[in-house]
Tab-separated table of C-alpha atoms and ligand atoms in Angstrom:
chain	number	residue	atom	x	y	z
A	1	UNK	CA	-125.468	100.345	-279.662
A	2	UNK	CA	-124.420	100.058	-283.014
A	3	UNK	CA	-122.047	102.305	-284.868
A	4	UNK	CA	-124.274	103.518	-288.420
A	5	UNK	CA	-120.803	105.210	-289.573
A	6	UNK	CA	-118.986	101.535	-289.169
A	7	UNK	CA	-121.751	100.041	-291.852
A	8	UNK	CA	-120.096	98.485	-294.718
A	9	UNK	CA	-120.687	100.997	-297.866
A	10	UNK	CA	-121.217	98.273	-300.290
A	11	UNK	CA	-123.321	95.788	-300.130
A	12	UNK	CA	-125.757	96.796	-303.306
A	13	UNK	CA	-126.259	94.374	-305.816
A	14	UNK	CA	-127.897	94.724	-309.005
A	15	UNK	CA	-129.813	91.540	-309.240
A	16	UNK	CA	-133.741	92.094	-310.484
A	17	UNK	CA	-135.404	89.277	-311.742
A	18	UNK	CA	-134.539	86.940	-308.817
A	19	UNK	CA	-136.951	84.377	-307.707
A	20	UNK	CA	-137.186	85.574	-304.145
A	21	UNK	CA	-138.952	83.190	-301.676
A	22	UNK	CA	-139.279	79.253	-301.458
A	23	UNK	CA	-142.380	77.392	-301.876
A	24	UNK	CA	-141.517	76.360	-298.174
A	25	UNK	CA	-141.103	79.378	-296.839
A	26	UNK	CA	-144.514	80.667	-298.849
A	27	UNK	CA	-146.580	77.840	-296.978
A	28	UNK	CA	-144.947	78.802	-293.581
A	29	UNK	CA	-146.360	82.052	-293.902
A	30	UNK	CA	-149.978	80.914	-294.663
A	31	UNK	CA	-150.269	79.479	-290.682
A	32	UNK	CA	-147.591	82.034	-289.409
A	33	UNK	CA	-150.188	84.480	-290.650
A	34	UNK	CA	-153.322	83.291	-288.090
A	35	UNK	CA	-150.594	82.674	-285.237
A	36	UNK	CA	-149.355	86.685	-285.436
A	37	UNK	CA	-152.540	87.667	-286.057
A	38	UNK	CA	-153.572	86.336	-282.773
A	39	UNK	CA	-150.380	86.981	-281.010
A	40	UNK	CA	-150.559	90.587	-282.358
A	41	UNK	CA	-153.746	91.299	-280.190
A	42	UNK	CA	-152.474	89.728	-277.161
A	43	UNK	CA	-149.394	91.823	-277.189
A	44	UNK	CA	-151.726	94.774	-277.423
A	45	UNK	CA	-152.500	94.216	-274.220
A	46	UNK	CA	-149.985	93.179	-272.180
A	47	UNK	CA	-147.933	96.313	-273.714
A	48	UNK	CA	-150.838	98.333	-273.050
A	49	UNK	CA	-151.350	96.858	-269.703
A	50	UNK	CA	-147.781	95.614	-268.232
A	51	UNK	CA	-145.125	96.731	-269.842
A	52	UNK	CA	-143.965	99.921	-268.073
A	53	UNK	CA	-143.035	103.144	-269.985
A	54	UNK	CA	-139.292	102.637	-269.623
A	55	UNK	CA	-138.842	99.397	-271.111
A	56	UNK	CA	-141.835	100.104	-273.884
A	57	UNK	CA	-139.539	102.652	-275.025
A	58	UNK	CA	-136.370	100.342	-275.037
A	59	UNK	CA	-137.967	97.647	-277.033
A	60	UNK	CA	-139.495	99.920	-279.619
A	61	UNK	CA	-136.009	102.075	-279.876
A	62	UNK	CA	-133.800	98.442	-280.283
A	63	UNK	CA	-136.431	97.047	-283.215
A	64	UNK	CA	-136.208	100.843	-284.599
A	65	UNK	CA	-132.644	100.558	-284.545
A	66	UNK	CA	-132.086	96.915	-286.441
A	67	UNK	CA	-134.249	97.990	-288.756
A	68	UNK	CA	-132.517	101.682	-289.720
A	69	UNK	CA	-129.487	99.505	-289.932
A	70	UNK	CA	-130.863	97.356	-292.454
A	71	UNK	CA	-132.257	100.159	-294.526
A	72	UNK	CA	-128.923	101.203	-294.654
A	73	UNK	CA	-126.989	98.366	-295.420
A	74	UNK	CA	-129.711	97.558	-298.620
A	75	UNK	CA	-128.480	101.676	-299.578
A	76	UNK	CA	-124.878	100.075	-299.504
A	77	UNK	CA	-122.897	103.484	-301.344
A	78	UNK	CA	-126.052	104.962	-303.555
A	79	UNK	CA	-125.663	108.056	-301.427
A	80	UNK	CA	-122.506	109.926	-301.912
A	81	UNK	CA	-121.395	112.245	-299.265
A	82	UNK	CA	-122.525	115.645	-299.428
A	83	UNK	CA	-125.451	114.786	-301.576
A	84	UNK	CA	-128.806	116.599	-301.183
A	85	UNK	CA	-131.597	113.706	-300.090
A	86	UNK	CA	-135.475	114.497	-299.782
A	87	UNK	CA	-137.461	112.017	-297.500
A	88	UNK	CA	-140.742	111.629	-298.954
A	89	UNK	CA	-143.458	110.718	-296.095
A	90	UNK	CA	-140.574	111.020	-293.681
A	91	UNK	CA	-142.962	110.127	-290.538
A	92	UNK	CA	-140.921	111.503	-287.609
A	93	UNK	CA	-138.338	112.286	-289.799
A	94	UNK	CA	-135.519	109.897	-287.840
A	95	UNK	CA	-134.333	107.832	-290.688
A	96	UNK	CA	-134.033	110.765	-292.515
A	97	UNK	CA	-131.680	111.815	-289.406
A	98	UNK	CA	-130.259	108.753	-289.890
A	99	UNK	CA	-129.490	108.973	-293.252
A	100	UNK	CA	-127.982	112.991	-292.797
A	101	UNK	CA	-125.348	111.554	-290.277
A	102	UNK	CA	-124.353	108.310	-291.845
A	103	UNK	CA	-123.604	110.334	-295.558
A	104	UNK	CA	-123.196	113.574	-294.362
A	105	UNK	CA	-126.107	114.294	-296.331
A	106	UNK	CA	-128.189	117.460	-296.603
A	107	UNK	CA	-131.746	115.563	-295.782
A	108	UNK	CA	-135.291	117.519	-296.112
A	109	UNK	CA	-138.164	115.794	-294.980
A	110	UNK	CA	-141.792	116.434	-296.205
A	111	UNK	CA	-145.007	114.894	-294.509
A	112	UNK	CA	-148.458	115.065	-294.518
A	113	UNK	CA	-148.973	114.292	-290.670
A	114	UNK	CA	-147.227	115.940	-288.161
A	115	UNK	CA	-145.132	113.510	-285.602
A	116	UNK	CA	-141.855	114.572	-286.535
A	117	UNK	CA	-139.003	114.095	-284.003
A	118	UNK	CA	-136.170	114.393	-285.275
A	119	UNK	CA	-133.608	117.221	-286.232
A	120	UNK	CA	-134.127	117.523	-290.145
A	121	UNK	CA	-136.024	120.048	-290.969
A	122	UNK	CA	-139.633	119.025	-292.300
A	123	UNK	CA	-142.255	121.022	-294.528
A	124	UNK	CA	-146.000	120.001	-294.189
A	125	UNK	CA	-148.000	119.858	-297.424
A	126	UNK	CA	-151.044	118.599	-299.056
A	127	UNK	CA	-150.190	115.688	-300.415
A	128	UNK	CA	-150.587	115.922	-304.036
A	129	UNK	CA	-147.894	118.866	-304.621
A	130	UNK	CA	-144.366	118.591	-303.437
A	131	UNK	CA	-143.290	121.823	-302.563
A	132	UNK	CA	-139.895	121.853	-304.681
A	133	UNK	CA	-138.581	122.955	-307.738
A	134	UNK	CA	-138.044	120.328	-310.473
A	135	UNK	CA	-134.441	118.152	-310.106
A	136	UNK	CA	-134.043	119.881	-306.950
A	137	UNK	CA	-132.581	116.307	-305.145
A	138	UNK	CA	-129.662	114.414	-305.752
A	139	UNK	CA	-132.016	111.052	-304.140
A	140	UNK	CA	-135.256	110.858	-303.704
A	141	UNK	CA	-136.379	108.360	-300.682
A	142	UNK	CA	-139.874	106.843	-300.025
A	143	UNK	CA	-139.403	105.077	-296.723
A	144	UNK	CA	-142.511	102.497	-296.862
A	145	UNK	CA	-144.946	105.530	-297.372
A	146	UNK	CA	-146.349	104.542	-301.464
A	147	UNK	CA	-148.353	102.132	-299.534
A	148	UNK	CA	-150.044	105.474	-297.775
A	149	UNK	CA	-150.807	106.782	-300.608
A	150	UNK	CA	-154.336	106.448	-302.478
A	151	UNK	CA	-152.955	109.185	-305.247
A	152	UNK	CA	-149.134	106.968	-305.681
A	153	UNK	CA	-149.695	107.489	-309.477
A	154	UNK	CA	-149.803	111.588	-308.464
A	155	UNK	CA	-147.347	111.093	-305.934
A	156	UNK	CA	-144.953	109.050	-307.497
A	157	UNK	CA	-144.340	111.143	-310.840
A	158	UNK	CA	-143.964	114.341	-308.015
A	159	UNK	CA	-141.233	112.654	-306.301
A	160	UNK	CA	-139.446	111.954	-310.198
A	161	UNK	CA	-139.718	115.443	-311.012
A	162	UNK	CA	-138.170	116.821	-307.957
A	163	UNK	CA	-135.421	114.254	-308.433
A	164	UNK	CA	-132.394	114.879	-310.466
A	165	UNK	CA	-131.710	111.185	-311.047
A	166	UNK	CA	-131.814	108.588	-307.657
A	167	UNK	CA	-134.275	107.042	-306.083
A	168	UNK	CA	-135.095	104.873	-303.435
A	169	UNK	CA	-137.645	102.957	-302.259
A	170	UNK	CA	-138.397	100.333	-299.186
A	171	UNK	CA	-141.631	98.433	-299.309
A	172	UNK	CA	-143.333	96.049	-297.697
A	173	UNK	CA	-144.585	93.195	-300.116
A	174	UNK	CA	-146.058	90.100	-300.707
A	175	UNK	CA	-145.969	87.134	-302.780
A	176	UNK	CA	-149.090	85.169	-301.925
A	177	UNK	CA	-152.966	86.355	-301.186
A	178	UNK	CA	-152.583	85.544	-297.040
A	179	UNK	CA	-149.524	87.400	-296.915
A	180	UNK	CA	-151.405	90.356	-299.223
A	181	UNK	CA	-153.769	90.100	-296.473
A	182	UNK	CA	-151.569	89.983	-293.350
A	183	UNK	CA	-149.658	92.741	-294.425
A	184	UNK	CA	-152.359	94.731	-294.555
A	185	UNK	CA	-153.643	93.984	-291.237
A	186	UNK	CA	-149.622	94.460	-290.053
A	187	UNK	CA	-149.642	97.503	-291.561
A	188	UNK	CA	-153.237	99.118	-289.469
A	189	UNK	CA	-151.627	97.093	-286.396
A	190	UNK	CA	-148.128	98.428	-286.647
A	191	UNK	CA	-149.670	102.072	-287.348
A	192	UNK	CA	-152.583	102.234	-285.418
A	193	UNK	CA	-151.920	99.940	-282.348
A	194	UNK	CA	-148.993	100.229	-281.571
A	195	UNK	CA	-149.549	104.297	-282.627
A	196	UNK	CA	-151.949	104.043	-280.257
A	197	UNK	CA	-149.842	102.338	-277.184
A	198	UNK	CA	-147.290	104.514	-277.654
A	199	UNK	CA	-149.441	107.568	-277.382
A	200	UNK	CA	-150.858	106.688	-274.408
A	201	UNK	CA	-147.479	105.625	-272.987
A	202	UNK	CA	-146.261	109.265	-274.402
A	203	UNK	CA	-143.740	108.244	-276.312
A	204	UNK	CA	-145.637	109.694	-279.606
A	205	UNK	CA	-147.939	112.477	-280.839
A	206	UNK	CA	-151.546	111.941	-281.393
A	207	UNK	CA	-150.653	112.798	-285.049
A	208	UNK	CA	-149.851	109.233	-286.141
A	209	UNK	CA	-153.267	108.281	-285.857
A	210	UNK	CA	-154.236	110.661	-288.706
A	211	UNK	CA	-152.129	108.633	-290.930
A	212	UNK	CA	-153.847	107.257	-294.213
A	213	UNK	CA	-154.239	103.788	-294.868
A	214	UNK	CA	-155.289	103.138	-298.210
A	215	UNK	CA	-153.134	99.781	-298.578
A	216	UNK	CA	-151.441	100.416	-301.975
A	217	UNK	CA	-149.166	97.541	-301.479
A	218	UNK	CA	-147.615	95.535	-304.678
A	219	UNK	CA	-146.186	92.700	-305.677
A	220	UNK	CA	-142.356	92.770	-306.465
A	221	UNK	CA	-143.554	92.114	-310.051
A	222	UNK	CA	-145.522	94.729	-309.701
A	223	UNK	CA	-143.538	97.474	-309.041
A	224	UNK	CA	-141.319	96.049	-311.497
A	225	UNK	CA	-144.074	96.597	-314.179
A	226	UNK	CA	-144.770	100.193	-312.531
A	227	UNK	CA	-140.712	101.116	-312.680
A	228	UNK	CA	-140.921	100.586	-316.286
A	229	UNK	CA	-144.090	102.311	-316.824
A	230	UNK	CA	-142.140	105.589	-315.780
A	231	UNK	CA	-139.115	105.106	-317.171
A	232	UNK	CA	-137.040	103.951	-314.643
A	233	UNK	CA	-133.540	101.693	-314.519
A	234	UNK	CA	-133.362	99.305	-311.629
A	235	UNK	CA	-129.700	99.487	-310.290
A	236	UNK	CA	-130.953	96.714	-307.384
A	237	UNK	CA	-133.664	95.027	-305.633
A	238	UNK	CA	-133.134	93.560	-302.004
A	239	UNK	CA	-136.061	91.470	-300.293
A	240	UNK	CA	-135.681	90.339	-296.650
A	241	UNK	CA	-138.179	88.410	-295.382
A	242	UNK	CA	-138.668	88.008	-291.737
A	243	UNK	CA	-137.772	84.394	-289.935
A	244	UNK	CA	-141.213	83.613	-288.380
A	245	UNK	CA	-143.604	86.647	-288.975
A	246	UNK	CA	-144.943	86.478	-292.380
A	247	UNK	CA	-143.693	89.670	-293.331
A	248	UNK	CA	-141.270	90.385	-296.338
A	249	UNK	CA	-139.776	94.083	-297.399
A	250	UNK	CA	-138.368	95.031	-300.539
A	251	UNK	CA	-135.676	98.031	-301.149
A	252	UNK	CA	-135.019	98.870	-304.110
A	253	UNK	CA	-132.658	101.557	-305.599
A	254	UNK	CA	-133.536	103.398	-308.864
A	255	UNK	CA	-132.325	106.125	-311.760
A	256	UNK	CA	-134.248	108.009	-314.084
A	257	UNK	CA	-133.948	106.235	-317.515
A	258	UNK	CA	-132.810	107.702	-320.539
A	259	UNK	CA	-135.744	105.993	-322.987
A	260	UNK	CA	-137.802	109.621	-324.988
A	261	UNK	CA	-141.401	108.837	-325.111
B	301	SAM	C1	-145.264	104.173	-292.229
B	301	SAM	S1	-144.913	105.845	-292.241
B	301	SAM	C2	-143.216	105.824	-292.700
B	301	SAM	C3	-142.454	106.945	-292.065
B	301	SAM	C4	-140.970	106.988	-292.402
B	301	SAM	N1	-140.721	107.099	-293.816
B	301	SAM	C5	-140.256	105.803	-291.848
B	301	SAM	O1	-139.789	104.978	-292.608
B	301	SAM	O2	-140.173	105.689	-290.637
B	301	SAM	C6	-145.694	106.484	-293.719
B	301	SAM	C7	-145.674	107.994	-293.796
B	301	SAM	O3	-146.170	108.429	-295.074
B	301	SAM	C8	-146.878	109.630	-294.852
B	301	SAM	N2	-147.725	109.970	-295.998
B	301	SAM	C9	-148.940	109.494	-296.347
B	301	SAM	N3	-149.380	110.074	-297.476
B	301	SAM	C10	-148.410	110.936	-297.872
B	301	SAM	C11	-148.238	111.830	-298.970
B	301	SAM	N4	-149.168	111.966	-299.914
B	301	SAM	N5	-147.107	112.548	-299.045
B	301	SAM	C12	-146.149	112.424	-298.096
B	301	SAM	N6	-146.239	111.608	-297.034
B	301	SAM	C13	-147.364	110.868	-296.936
B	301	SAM	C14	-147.639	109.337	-293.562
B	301	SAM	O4	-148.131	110.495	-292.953
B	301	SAM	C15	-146.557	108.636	-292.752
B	301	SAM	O5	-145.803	109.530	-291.990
């Protein structure tokens, strides 16, 4: 078990306008893309089918852990101690938890689905209206939920006004049309079939299924385009992509610009 308070508190660059994959590793993902399709159903059911409860949980809990500590190391020091942090579509609200212990942050979650499990407090709303006052957050995080959202345009100028200056966002992305496409079918898979395993395994409430899935993903480029749109500075941009699975996320951490319309 790793140690989220041992994390290194630096490891933020500023560096947008990167190239940020190979022509090899572009390819790759065009055949990697069929094979974990395929391999993606077959798991279904041998997790379904043989994996017992126990071990289910372990896997899913080890994966959930790597991945909260690389959220955190792409946050490097953006958070400052003490700081007041609202999780935007914080699911069952434990990165949020995450994030409250690692920067002894005051973390509010809000959510449009109710599977939280996690000891943050969460508020349930409709979606469209975030239920704080303007500038009311030090940061701002939305935790691969814009891709949720059909509304982001709504959304995404809610979670700016609620924000007093930081925010940050992890994505999943793409940078060709078959990895557009896989993520989209990784994103129903990830959400809806393994939702679905782990519900009847009991590890989850039957309130993940009623997530939405309008696929809103973008291109890095895109967001770029979108971050200037509303005014905002990039401070840094991180994309990891996965060794075999054609699957690459973005993070990047934001402030509110300073340019008067
Ligand atoms: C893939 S989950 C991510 C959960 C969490 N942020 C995490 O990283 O584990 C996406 C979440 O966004 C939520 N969501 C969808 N539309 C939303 C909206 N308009 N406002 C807030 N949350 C929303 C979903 O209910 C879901 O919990």
């Amino acid at each position: 078990m790793h140690d989220i308070n041992k994390l290194p508190l630096s490891k933020a660059t500023s560096n947008p306008g990167t190239v940020y994959i190979t022509w090899q590793k572009n390819l790759f993902n065009l055949p990697a893309s069929f094979i974990y399709f395929l391999l993606s159903i077959l798991l279904f059911f041998i997790n379904l089918l043989c994996i017992p409860r126990e071990k289910y949980a372990e896997i899913q809990n080890r994966s959930q852990e790597k991945e909260t500590l690389r959220r955190l190391e792409d946050i490097g020091d953006f958070i400052k101690e003490g700081e007041t942090v609202l999780d935007v579509g914080c699911g069952n609200g434990r990165f949020g938890e995450n994030i409250a212990r690692k920067f002894n942050a005051c973390v509010t979650g809000i959510d449009v689905v109710d599977y939280a499990d996690a000891g943050i407090p969460i508020k349930f709303y409709d979606g469209y209206t975030i239920p704080f006052d303007d500038n009311s957050f030090d940061v701002i995080i939305m935790a691969f939920m814009l891709h949720h959202v059909k509304h982001q345009d709504v959304i995404f100028k809610e979670a700016l006004r609620c924000s007093k200056s930081k925010i940050i966002i992890y994505e999943d992305t793409y940078f060709s049309p078959w990895q557009h496409l896989f993520i989209m079918w990784n994103d129903f898979h990830s959400n809806m079939i393994v939702g679905l395993v782990k519900i009847v395994k009991g590890l989850e409430g039957k309130g993940i299924l009623g997530m939405p899935l309008p696929f809103t993903f973008r291109s890095v480029k895109g967001w770029y385009r979108y971050f200037q749109e509303n005014n905002l500075e990039i401070i840094s941009t991180q994309v990891s992509h996965s060794n075999f699975k054609p699957m690459s996320k973005v993070t990047f951490l934001l402030q509110k610009g300073t340019r008067t319309e």
